[in-house]
């Protein structure tokens, strides 16, 4: 039996040693002291200082406002949507341009036997657009307006993605700090237990149990560091140009965001959502396109004026008018097609309004629920938990608390702190989602 216990002790020592030699954490901040629990050979101070300075210089910490500003400046998807909107604005300007006149010069030599004559013409032709010009200009202008609204809707959707990435990065930083606090307790307890055991004041089981618990928290801490690194890289991918490896997010505010009534949310959404502006402009564009198609049943005339001179000395001006006769093509198919497109746009507008109302109600219900849970649970969870771990550690070091009580205190502290973090994340995420559903700009209150 003692042989088996000895082998178990060796395994525990090996596991703790392996975790203690892990690489430096990815979350090292400027000026922060990070304990790794490594009992091996000490590092050179110059090397450690150089690495700390390099990490401090390469890591950038941003707030939400700064992250969104960088996103609007650097995000490629947003830049593409804005370029598409500007392209339609160019088409709208082109639609207002009047057709260019045509200048034509003609010389006609004539002969009969030895007789020679000639006629020379110089004429200008101009097409007169009067049937559907104004409607075509209106349709192009409304299409450009709809494109700008679509770009604004895409921007709002991408802003919410950036905000969610920011919240995730800030939350990962907070979770890491909480886990580091508990892990430091077990590192100190492990050192204290080693000393007490060497003095014969602690059992082998207690030493192995502390080391096992430390190994468990070291593993959680390593996973939290990886989560921080991934969150930083994802945030940098959204807000910074290529080549920037990662960016850190500032901590979310501890205060709760303001309450919002469902009537206020619905009213704001119906007035400010870019999707509704997009489909309103699309409907007006299709109405103008239908009018233009109907008016094109009467073709545009063309006017020709010029000067003619003959070789026998006769000369003079002439004027002509050309009108295409709509005998075979009265543009009825195009008019019917535009009418159906108008019906589709109106149906989509109604559907979008219904979807937005439903989205606002769901987002408001989720935010109200998260705010209520935060009010009920957050204060209760944190009451007294700040001193719980410190008191437990001091009592255990002085022999006034058992090993089981220390483990329970550490688990209670970790659960309370991480649960509080989860409540705050859920609250802010749903608050930002409600702002997005209302069509409001996303920012911290």
CSV table of C-alpha atoms in Angstrom, one decimal:
chain,number,residue,atom,x,y,z
A,1,UNK,CA,0.0,0.0,0.0
A,2,UNK,CA,2.8,2.4,0.9
A,3,UNK,CA,4.5,1.5,-2.4
A,4,UNK,CA,1.3,2.6,-4.3
A,5,UNK,CA,1.1,5.8,-2.3
A,6,UNK,CA,4.7,6.6,-3.1
A,7,UNK,CA,4.0,6.2,-6.8
A,8,UNK,CA,1.0,8.5,-6.6
A,9,UNK,CA,3.1,11.1,-4.9
A,10,UNK,CA,5.7,10.9,-7.6
A,11,UNK,CA,3.0,11.4,-10.3
A,12,UNK,CA,1.6,14.4,-8.5
A,13,UNK,CA,5.0,16.0,-8.1
A,14,UNK,CA,5.7,15.4,-11.9
A,15,UNK,CA,2.4,17.0,-12.9
A,16,UNK,CA,3.0,20.0,-10.7
A,17,UNK,CA,6.5,20.4,-12.1
A,18,UNK,CA,5.2,20.1,-15.7
A,19,UNK,CA,2.6,22.8,-15.1
A,20,UNK,CA,5.2,25.0,-13.3
A,21,UNK,CA,7.5,25.1,-16.4
A,22,UNK,CA,4.8,26.4,-18.7
A,23,UNK,CA,5.7,29.4,-20.9
A,24,UNK,CA,5.0,33.0,-19.9
A,25,UNK,CA,1.3,33.9,-20.1
A,26,UNK,CA,0.1,35.6,-23.2
A,27,UNK,CA,-1.7,38.2,-21.1
A,28,UNK,CA,1.4,39.8,-19.5
A,29,UNK,CA,0.7,43.5,-19.1
A,30,UNK,CA,3.2,46.3,-18.8
A,31,UNK,CA,4.4,46.6,-15.2
A,32,UNK,CA,2.5,43.5,-14.1
A,33,UNK,CA,4.3,40.8,-12.0
A,34,UNK,CA,3.4,37.3,-13.1
A,35,UNK,CA,4.1,34.3,-11.0
A,36,UNK,CA,4.7,31.1,-12.9
A,37,UNK,CA,5.5,28.8,-10.0
A,38,UNK,CA,8.7,27.7,-11.8
A,39,UNK,CA,11.2,26.5,-9.3
A,40,UNK,CA,13.9,25.8,-12.0
A,41,UNK,CA,16.9,27.9,-12.9
A,42,UNK,CA,16.3,31.6,-12.7
A,43,UNK,CA,16.1,33.7,-15.8
A,44,UNK,CA,18.6,36.3,-16.7
A,45,UNK,CA,17.2,39.7,-15.6
A,46,UNK,CA,18.2,41.4,-18.9
A,47,UNK,CA,16.4,38.8,-21.0
A,48,UNK,CA,13.2,39.0,-18.8
A,49,UNK,CA,13.3,42.8,-19.0
A,50,UNK,CA,13.7,42.8,-22.7
A,51,UNK,CA,10.8,40.5,-23.2
A,52,UNK,CA,8.6,42.6,-20.9
A,53,UNK,CA,9.5,45.7,-22.8
A,54,UNK,CA,8.8,44.0,-26.2
A,55,UNK,CA,5.4,42.8,-25.0
A,56,UNK,CA,4.5,46.2,-23.6
A,57,UNK,CA,5.4,47.9,-26.9
A,58,UNK,CA,3.6,45.4,-29.2
A,59,UNK,CA,0.3,45.2,-27.3
A,60,UNK,CA,-2.3,47.9,-27.8
A,61,UNK,CA,-5.2,48.4,-25.4
A,62,UNK,CA,-8.4,50.1,-26.7
A,63,UNK,CA,-11.8,51.1,-25.4
A,64,UNK,CA,-15.0,50.4,-27.2
A,65,UNK,CA,-15.2,53.8,-28.9
A,66,UNK,CA,-11.6,53.5,-30.2
A,67,UNK,CA,-12.3,50.0,-31.4
A,68,UNK,CA,-15.3,51.1,-33.4
A,69,UNK,CA,-13.4,54.0,-34.8
A,70,UNK,CA,-10.7,51.7,-36.0
A,71,UNK,CA,-13.3,49.4,-37.4
A,72,UNK,CA,-14.9,52.1,-39.5
A,73,UNK,CA,-11.4,53.1,-40.8
A,74,UNK,CA,-9.9,49.7,-41.6
A,75,UNK,CA,-12.7,47.1,-42.1
A,76,UNK,CA,-12.7,45.7,-45.6
A,77,UNK,CA,-16.3,44.5,-45.7
A,78,UNK,CA,-17.5,48.0,-44.7
A,79,UNK,CA,-15.3,49.6,-47.3
A,80,UNK,CA,-16.7,47.3,-50.0
A,81,UNK,CA,-20.3,48.2,-49.0
A,82,UNK,CA,-19.5,51.9,-49.1
A,83,UNK,CA,-17.9,51.5,-52.5
A,84,UNK,CA,-21.0,49.8,-53.9
A,85,UNK,CA,-23.1,52.7,-52.6
A,86,UNK,CA,-20.9,55.3,-54.2
A,87,UNK,CA,-21.1,53.4,-57.5
A,88,UNK,CA,-24.9,53.8,-57.5
A,89,UNK,CA,-24.5,57.5,-56.6
A,90,UNK,CA,-22.4,57.8,-59.7
A,91,UNK,CA,-25.0,56.1,-61.8
A,92,UNK,CA,-27.6,58.5,-60.4
A,93,UNK,CA,-25.5,61.5,-61.5
A,94,UNK,CA,-25.1,59.9,-64.9
A,95,UNK,CA,-28.9,59.5,-65.2
A,96,UNK,CA,-29.3,63.3,-65.0
A,97,UNK,CA,-27.0,63.9,-68.0
A,98,UNK,CA,-28.7,64.9,-71.2
A,99,UNK,CA,-27.9,63.1,-74.4
A,100,UNK,CA,-25.1,64.7,-76.5
A,101,UNK,CA,-26.1,66.2,-79.9
A,102,UNK,CA,-24.7,64.7,-83.1
A,103,UNK,CA,-22.9,66.9,-85.6
A,104,UNK,CA,-22.7,65.5,-89.1
A,105,UNK,CA,-21.1,66.8,-92.3
A,106,UNK,CA,-21.9,65.2,-95.7
A,107,UNK,CA,-20.6,65.9,-99.2
A,108,UNK,CA,-22.4,64.3,-102.1
A,109,UNK,CA,-20.7,64.5,-105.5
A,110,UNK,CA,-23.0,64.0,-108.5
A,111,UNK,CA,-22.1,63.6,-112.2
A,112,UNK,CA,-23.7,62.9,-115.6
A,113,UNK,CA,-21.3,62.4,-118.4
A,114,UNK,CA,-19.0,65.4,-118.3
A,115,UNK,CA,-21.3,67.4,-116.0
A,116,UNK,CA,-20.3,67.6,-112.4
A,117,UNK,CA,-22.4,68.8,-109.4
A,118,UNK,CA,-22.2,68.4,-105.6
A,119,UNK,CA,-24.2,69.0,-102.5
A,120,UNK,CA,-22.8,69.6,-99.1
A,121,UNK,CA,-24.7,69.2,-95.8
A,122,UNK,CA,-23.8,70.3,-92.3
A,123,UNK,CA,-26.5,69.3,-89.7
A,124,UNK,CA,-26.9,68.9,-86.0
A,125,UNK,CA,-29.3,66.3,-84.5
A,126,UNK,CA,-30.6,66.2,-80.9
A,127,UNK,CA,-32.8,63.6,-79.2
A,128,UNK,CA,-35.5,65.2,-77.0
A,129,UNK,CA,-36.1,63.1,-73.9
A,130,UNK,CA,-39.5,64.0,-72.5
A,131,UNK,CA,-41.4,60.7,-72.1
A,132,UNK,CA,-39.7,59.2,-69.0
A,133,UNK,CA,-36.7,61.3,-68.2
A,134,UNK,CA,-37.8,62.7,-64.9
A,135,UNK,CA,-39.0,59.3,-63.7
A,136,UNK,CA,-35.7,57.7,-64.7
A,137,UNK,CA,-33.7,60.3,-62.8
A,138,UNK,CA,-35.9,59.8,-59.7
A,139,UNK,CA,-35.5,56.0,-59.9
A,140,UNK,CA,-31.7,56.3,-60.1
A,141,UNK,CA,-31.6,58.7,-57.2
A,142,UNK,CA,-33.8,56.4,-55.0
A,143,UNK,CA,-31.6,53.4,-55.9
A,144,UNK,CA,-28.6,55.3,-54.7
A,145,UNK,CA,-30.4,56.2,-51.5
A,146,UNK,CA,-31.4,52.6,-51.0
A,147,UNK,CA,-27.7,51.6,-51.5
A,148,UNK,CA,-26.6,54.1,-48.8
A,149,UNK,CA,-29.2,52.7,-46.4
A,150,UNK,CA,-28.1,49.1,-47.2
A,151,UNK,CA,-24.5,50.1,-46.5
A,152,UNK,CA,-25.6,51.6,-43.2
A,153,UNK,CA,-27.4,48.4,-42.3
A,154,UNK,CA,-24.3,46.4,-43.1
A,155,UNK,CA,-22.3,48.7,-41.0
A,156,UNK,CA,-24.7,48.3,-38.1
A,157,UNK,CA,-24.5,44.5,-38.4
A,158,UNK,CA,-20.7,44.6,-38.5
A,159,UNK,CA,-20.5,47.0,-35.6
A,160,UNK,CA,-22.5,44.6,-33.5
A,161,UNK,CA,-20.0,41.9,-34.4
A,162,UNK,CA,-17.1,44.1,-33.4
A,163,UNK,CA,-18.9,45.0,-30.2
A,164,UNK,CA,-19.4,41.3,-29.4
A,165,UNK,CA,-15.7,40.6,-30.1
A,166,UNK,CA,-14.8,43.5,-27.8
A,167,UNK,CA,-17.0,42.2,-25.0
A,168,UNK,CA,-15.5,38.7,-25.4
A,169,UNK,CA,-12.0,40.1,-25.3
A,170,UNK,CA,-12.7,42.2,-22.2
A,171,UNK,CA,-14.4,39.3,-20.5
A,172,UNK,CA,-11.5,37.0,-21.2
A,173,UNK,CA,-9.2,39.5,-19.6
A,174,UNK,CA,-11.4,39.6,-16.5
A,175,UNK,CA,-11.7,35.8,-16.2
A,176,UNK,CA,-7.9,35.5,-16.5
A,177,UNK,CA,-7.4,37.9,-13.6
A,178,UNK,CA,-9.9,36.1,-11.4
A,179,UNK,CA,-8.3,32.7,-12.1
A,180,UNK,CA,-4.9,34.1,-11.5
A,181,UNK,CA,-5.9,35.3,-8.0
A,182,UNK,CA,-7.1,31.8,-7.1
A,183,UNK,CA,-4.1,30.1,-8.7
A,184,UNK,CA,-1.7,32.4,-6.7
A,185,UNK,CA,-3.4,31.2,-3.5
A,186,UNK,CA,-2.7,27.6,-4.3
A,187,UNK,CA,0.9,28.4,-5.4
A,188,UNK,CA,1.5,30.0,-2.0
A,189,UNK,CA,-0.4,27.1,-0.3
A,190,UNK,CA,1.8,24.6,-2.1
A,191,UNK,CA,5.0,26.4,-1.0
A,192,UNK,CA,3.7,26.6,2.5
A,193,UNK,CA,2.7,23.0,2.5
A,194,UNK,CA,6.1,22.0,1.3
A,195,UNK,CA,7.7,23.9,4.2
A,196,UNK,CA,5.3,22.5,6.8
A,197,UNK,CA,5.8,19.0,5.5
A,198,UNK,CA,9.6,19.3,5.8
A,199,UNK,CA,9.0,20.4,9.4
A,200,UNK,CA,6.8,17.4,10.0
A,201,UNK,CA,3.7,19.6,10.5
A,202,UNK,CA,1.7,18.3,7.5
A,203,UNK,CA,0.8,14.9,6.1
A,204,UNK,CA,1.7,13.6,2.7
A,205,UNK,CA,-1.9,13.3,1.7
A,206,UNK,CA,-2.5,17.0,2.4
A,207,UNK,CA,0.6,18.0,0.4
A,208,UNK,CA,-0.5,15.8,-2.6
A,209,UNK,CA,-4.0,17.2,-2.4
A,210,UNK,CA,-2.8,20.8,-2.5
A,211,UNK,CA,-0.5,20.0,-5.4
A,212,UNK,CA,-3.3,18.4,-7.3
A,213,UNK,CA,-5.6,21.3,-6.7
A,214,UNK,CA,-2.8,23.7,-7.9
A,215,UNK,CA,-2.3,21.6,-11.0
A,216,UNK,CA,-6.0,21.9,-11.7
A,217,UNK,CA,-6.0,25.7,-11.4
A,218,UNK,CA,-2.8,25.9,-13.4
A,219,UNK,CA,-4.5,24.1,-16.2
A,220,UNK,CA,-7.5,26.4,-16.0
A,221,UNK,CA,-5.2,29.4,-16.0
A,222,UNK,CA,-3.4,28.1,-19.2
A,223,UNK,CA,-6.8,27.7,-20.9
A,224,UNK,CA,-7.8,31.2,-19.8
A,225,UNK,CA,-4.5,32.6,-21.3
A,226,UNK,CA,-5.3,30.9,-24.6
A,227,UNK,CA,-8.8,32.3,-24.5
A,228,UNK,CA,-7.4,35.8,-24.0
A,229,UNK,CA,-5.0,35.3,-26.9
A,230,UNK,CA,-7.7,34.1,-29.3
A,231,UNK,CA,-10.0,36.9,-28.2
A,232,UNK,CA,-7.3,39.6,-28.8
A,233,UNK,CA,-6.5,38.2,-32.2
A,234,UNK,CA,-10.2,38.1,-33.2
A,235,UNK,CA,-10.7,41.7,-32.2
A,236,UNK,CA,-7.5,42.8,-34.0
A,237,UNK,CA,-8.8,41.0,-37.1
A,238,UNK,CA,-11.9,43.1,-37.1
A,239,UNK,CA,-10.6,46.5,-36.2
A,240,UNK,CA,-7.0,46.8,-37.3
A,241,UNK,CA,-5.2,46.4,-40.7
A,242,UNK,CA,-3.3,43.3,-41.6
A,243,UNK,CA,0.0,42.7,-39.8
A,244,UNK,CA,-1.2,43.7,-36.3
A,245,UNK,CA,-1.2,40.4,-34.2
A,246,UNK,CA,-3.5,41.3,-31.4
A,247,UNK,CA,-5.2,44.1,-29.4
A,248,UNK,CA,-6.4,44.1,-25.8
A,249,UNK,CA,-9.8,45.4,-24.7
A,250,UNK,CA,-10.4,47.6,-21.6
A,251,UNK,CA,-12.6,46.3,-18.8
A,252,UNK,CA,-16.3,46.7,-19.1
A,253,UNK,CA,-17.9,49.2,-16.7
A,254,UNK,CA,-19.2,47.8,-13.4
A,255,UNK,CA,-22.3,49.9,-13.5
A,256,UNK,CA,-25.5,48.6,-15.2
A,257,UNK,CA,-26.6,50.1,-18.5
A,258,UNK,CA,-29.9,52.2,-18.3
A,259,UNK,CA,-33.4,50.8,-18.5
A,260,UNK,CA,-35.3,51.1,-21.8
A,261,UNK,CA,-39.0,50.7,-22.3
A,262,UNK,CA,-40.4,48.6,-25.1
A,263,UNK,CA,-42.4,51.5,-26.5
A,264,UNK,CA,-39.3,53.7,-26.6
A,265,UNK,CA,-37.4,50.8,-28.3
A,266,UNK,CA,-40.1,50.2,-31.0
A,267,UNK,CA,-40.5,53.9,-31.7
A,268,UNK,CA,-36.8,54.4,-32.2
A,269,UNK,CA,-36.5,51.3,-34.4
A,270,UNK,CA,-39.3,52.4,-36.8
A,271,UNK,CA,-37.7,55.8,-37.2
A,272,UNK,CA,-34.0,54.9,-37.4
A,273,UNK,CA,-33.5,51.4,-38.7
A,274,UNK,CA,-31.6,51.7,-42.0
A,275,UNK,CA,-33.4,48.6,-43.3
A,276,UNK,CA,-36.7,50.5,-43.3
A,277,UNK,CA,-35.1,53.5,-45.1
A,278,UNK,CA,-33.6,51.1,-47.6
A,279,UNK,CA,-36.9,49.4,-48.5
A,280,UNK,CA,-38.7,52.8,-48.5
A,281,UNK,CA,-36.2,54.1,-51.1
A,282,UNK,CA,-36.5,50.8,-53.0
A,283,UNK,CA,-40.3,51.2,-53.2
A,284,UNK,CA,-40.0,54.8,-54.4
A,285,UNK,CA,-37.3,53.7,-57.0
A,286,UNK,CA,-39.6,51.0,-58.3
A,287,UNK,CA,-42.6,53.4,-58.5
A,288,UNK,CA,-40.5,55.8,-60.6
A,289,UNK,CA,-39.2,52.9,-62.7
A,290,UNK,CA,-42.8,51.8,-63.4
A,291,UNK,CA,-43.8,55.4,-64.5
A,292,UNK,CA,-40.8,55.6,-66.7
A,293,UNK,CA,-41.6,52.2,-68.4
A,294,UNK,CA,-45.2,53.3,-69.0
A,295,UNK,CA,-44.1,56.6,-70.5
A,296,UNK,CA,-41.6,54.9,-72.8
A,297,UNK,CA,-44.6,53.7,-74.8
A,298,UNK,CA,-44.4,57.1,-76.5
A,299,UNK,CA,-40.9,57.3,-78.0
A,300,UNK,CA,-38.6,60.3,-77.7
A,301,UNK,CA,-38.5,62.5,-80.9
A,302,UNK,CA,-35.3,63.8,-82.4
A,303,UNK,CA,-34.8,67.2,-84.0
A,304,UNK,CA,-32.4,67.9,-86.9
A,305,UNK,CA,-31.3,71.3,-88.2
A,306,UNK,CA,-28.6,72.2,-90.6
A,307,UNK,CA,-27.2,74.0,-93.6
A,308,UNK,CA,-27.1,72.8,-97.3
A,309,UNK,CA,-25.1,74.2,-100.2
A,310,UNK,CA,-25.2,73.0,-103.9
A,311,UNK,CA,-22.5,73.4,-106.5
A,312,UNK,CA,-24.8,75.5,-108.7
A,313,UNK,CA,-24.9,78.2,-106.0
A,314,UNK,CA,-28.1,77.3,-104.2
A,315,UNK,CA,-27.9,77.2,-100.5
A,316,UNK,CA,-30.2,77.3,-97.4
A,317,UNK,CA,-31.1,75.9,-94.0
A,318,UNK,CA,-33.3,73.0,-93.2
A,319,UNK,CA,-35.1,71.6,-90.2
A,320,UNK,CA,-36.4,68.1,-89.6
A,321,UNK,CA,-38.2,66.1,-86.9
A,322,UNK,CA,-38.1,62.3,-86.4
A,323,UNK,CA,-40.6,60.4,-84.3
A,324,UNK,CA,-40.4,56.6,-83.9
A,325,UNK,CA,-43.9,55.1,-84.4
A,326,UNK,CA,-44.9,52.7,-81.6
A,327,UNK,CA,-46.7,50.2,-83.8
A,328,UNK,CA,-45.0,47.0,-82.7
A,329,UNK,CA,-43.3,47.8,-79.5
A,330,UNK,CA,-45.2,49.8,-76.8
A,331,UNK,CA,-42.9,48.7,-73.9
A,332,UNK,CA,-45.8,46.8,-72.2
A,333,UNK,CA,-43.6,43.9,-71.1
A,334,UNK,CA,-41.2,46.2,-69.4
A,335,UNK,CA,-44.0,48.1,-67.7
A,336,UNK,CA,-45.5,44.9,-66.4
A,337,UNK,CA,-42.1,43.7,-65.1
A,338,UNK,CA,-41.6,47.0,-63.2
A,339,UNK,CA,-45.0,46.7,-61.7
A,340,UNK,CA,-44.2,43.2,-60.4
A,341,UNK,CA,-40.9,44.5,-59.0
A,342,UNK,CA,-42.8,47.2,-57.2
A,343,UNK,CA,-45.1,44.7,-55.7
A,344,UNK,CA,-42.2,42.6,-54.5
A,345,UNK,CA,-40.5,45.7,-53.0
A,346,UNK,CA,-43.7,46.7,-51.1
A,347,UNK,CA,-44.1,43.1,-49.8
A,348,UNK,CA,-40.5,43.1,-48.6
A,349,UNK,CA,-41.0,46.5,-46.9
A,350,UNK,CA,-44.0,45.1,-45.0
A,351,UNK,CA,-42.1,42.0,-44.1
A,352,UNK,CA,-39.0,44.0,-42.9
A,353,UNK,CA,-41.3,46.2,-40.7
A,354,UNK,CA,-42.7,43.1,-39.1
A,355,UNK,CA,-39.3,41.4,-38.6
A,356,UNK,CA,-37.9,44.6,-37.0
A,357,UNK,CA,-40.8,44.8,-34.5
A,358,UNK,CA,-40.3,41.2,-33.6
A,359,UNK,CA,-36.6,41.6,-33.3
A,360,UNK,CA,-37.0,44.7,-31.0
A,361,UNK,CA,-39.4,42.9,-28.7
A,362,UNK,CA,-37.2,39.8,-28.4
A,363,UNK,CA,-34.1,42.0,-27.8
A,364,UNK,CA,-36.0,44.0,-25.2
A,365,UNK,CA,-37.2,40.9,-23.4
A,366,UNK,CA,-33.7,39.5,-23.3
A,367,UNK,CA,-32.2,42.7,-22.0
A,368,UNK,CA,-34.9,43.2,-19.4
A,369,UNK,CA,-34.4,39.6,-18.2
A,370,UNK,CA,-30.6,40.0,-18.0
A,371,UNK,CA,-30.9,43.3,-16.2
A,372,UNK,CA,-33.3,41.8,-13.6
A,373,UNK,CA,-31.0,38.9,-13.0
A,374,UNK,CA,-28.0,41.2,-12.6
A,375,UNK,CA,-29.9,43.3,-10.0
A,376,UNK,CA,-31.0,40.2,-8.1
A,377,UNK,CA,-27.8,38.0,-8.2
A,378,UNK,CA,-24.8,40.2,-8.8
A,379,UNK,CA,-24.8,42.0,-5.4
A,380,UNK,CA,-25.7,38.8,-3.6
A,381,UNK,CA,-22.9,36.9,-5.2
A,382,UNK,CA,-20.3,39.5,-4.6
A,383,UNK,CA,-21.3,40.3,-1.0
A,384,UNK,CA,-18.4,39.2,1.2
A,385,UNK,CA,-16.6,37.3,-1.6
A,386,UNK,CA,-13.8,39.8,-1.9
A,387,UNK,CA,-12.4,39.0,1.5
A,388,UNK,CA,-13.4,35.3,1.5
A,389,UNK,CA,-10.2,34.0,-0.3
A,390,UNK,CA,-7.8,36.3,1.7
A,391,UNK,CA,-9.3,35.2,5.0
A,392,UNK,CA,-9.3,31.6,4.0
A,393,UNK,CA,-5.6,31.7,2.9
A,394,UNK,CA,-4.5,33.5,6.1
A,395,UNK,CA,-6.5,31.1,8.3
A,396,UNK,CA,-5.0,28.1,6.5
A,397,UNK,CA,-1.5,29.4,6.8
A,398,UNK,CA,-2.0,29.8,10.6
A,399,UNK,CA,-3.5,26.4,10.9
A,400,UNK,CA,-6.9,27.6,11.9
A,401,UNK,CA,-8.6,26.2,8.8
A,402,UNK,CA,-8.5,22.7,7.4
A,403,UNK,CA,-7.5,21.8,3.8
A,404,UNK,CA,-11.1,21.0,2.9
A,405,UNK,CA,-12.3,24.4,4.1
A,406,UNK,CA,-9.6,26.1,2.0
A,407,UNK,CA,-10.6,24.2,-1.1
A,408,UNK,CA,-14.2,25.1,-0.5
A,409,UNK,CA,-13.4,28.7,0.0
A,410,UNK,CA,-11.3,28.8,-3.2
A,411,UNK,CA,-14.1,27.2,-5.3
A,412,UNK,CA,-16.7,29.5,-3.8
A,413,UNK,CA,-14.7,32.5,-4.6
A,414,UNK,CA,-14.0,31.4,-8.2
A,415,UNK,CA,-17.6,30.4,-8.8
A,416,UNK,CA,-18.9,33.7,-7.4
A,417,UNK,CA,-16.5,35.9,-9.4
A,418,UNK,CA,-16.9,34.0,-12.7
A,419,UNK,CA,-20.6,34.0,-12.3
A,420,UNK,CA,-20.5,37.7,-11.7
A,421,UNK,CA,-18.4,38.1,-14.9
A,422,UNK,CA,-20.9,36.0,-16.9
A,423,UNK,CA,-23.8,38.1,-15.6
A,424,UNK,CA,-22.1,41.3,-16.6
A,425,UNK,CA,-21.2,39.9,-20.1
A,426,UNK,CA,-24.7,38.7,-20.7
A,427,UNK,CA,-26.1,42.1,-19.6
A,428,UNK,CA,-23.8,44.2,-21.8
A,429,UNK,CA,-24.2,41.9,-24.8
A,430,UNK,CA,-28.0,42.1,-24.7
A,431,UNK,CA,-27.8,45.8,-24.1
A,432,UNK,CA,-25.8,46.3,-27.3
A,433,UNK,CA,-28.1,43.9,-29.2
A,434,UNK,CA,-31.1,46.1,-28.1
A,435,UNK,CA,-29.3,49.2,-29.3
A,436,UNK,CA,-28.7,47.5,-32.7
A,437,UNK,CA,-32.3,46.5,-32.9
A,438,UNK,CA,-33.4,50.1,-32.2
A,439,UNK,CA,-31.1,51.5,-34.8
A,440,UNK,CA,-29.2,53.4,-32.2
A,441,UNK,CA,-25.4,53.9,-32.4
A,442,UNK,CA,-23.6,51.4,-30.2
A,443,UNK,CA,-21.4,52.8,-27.4
A,444,UNK,CA,-21.0,52.7,-23.7
A,445,UNK,CA,-23.5,54.9,-21.8
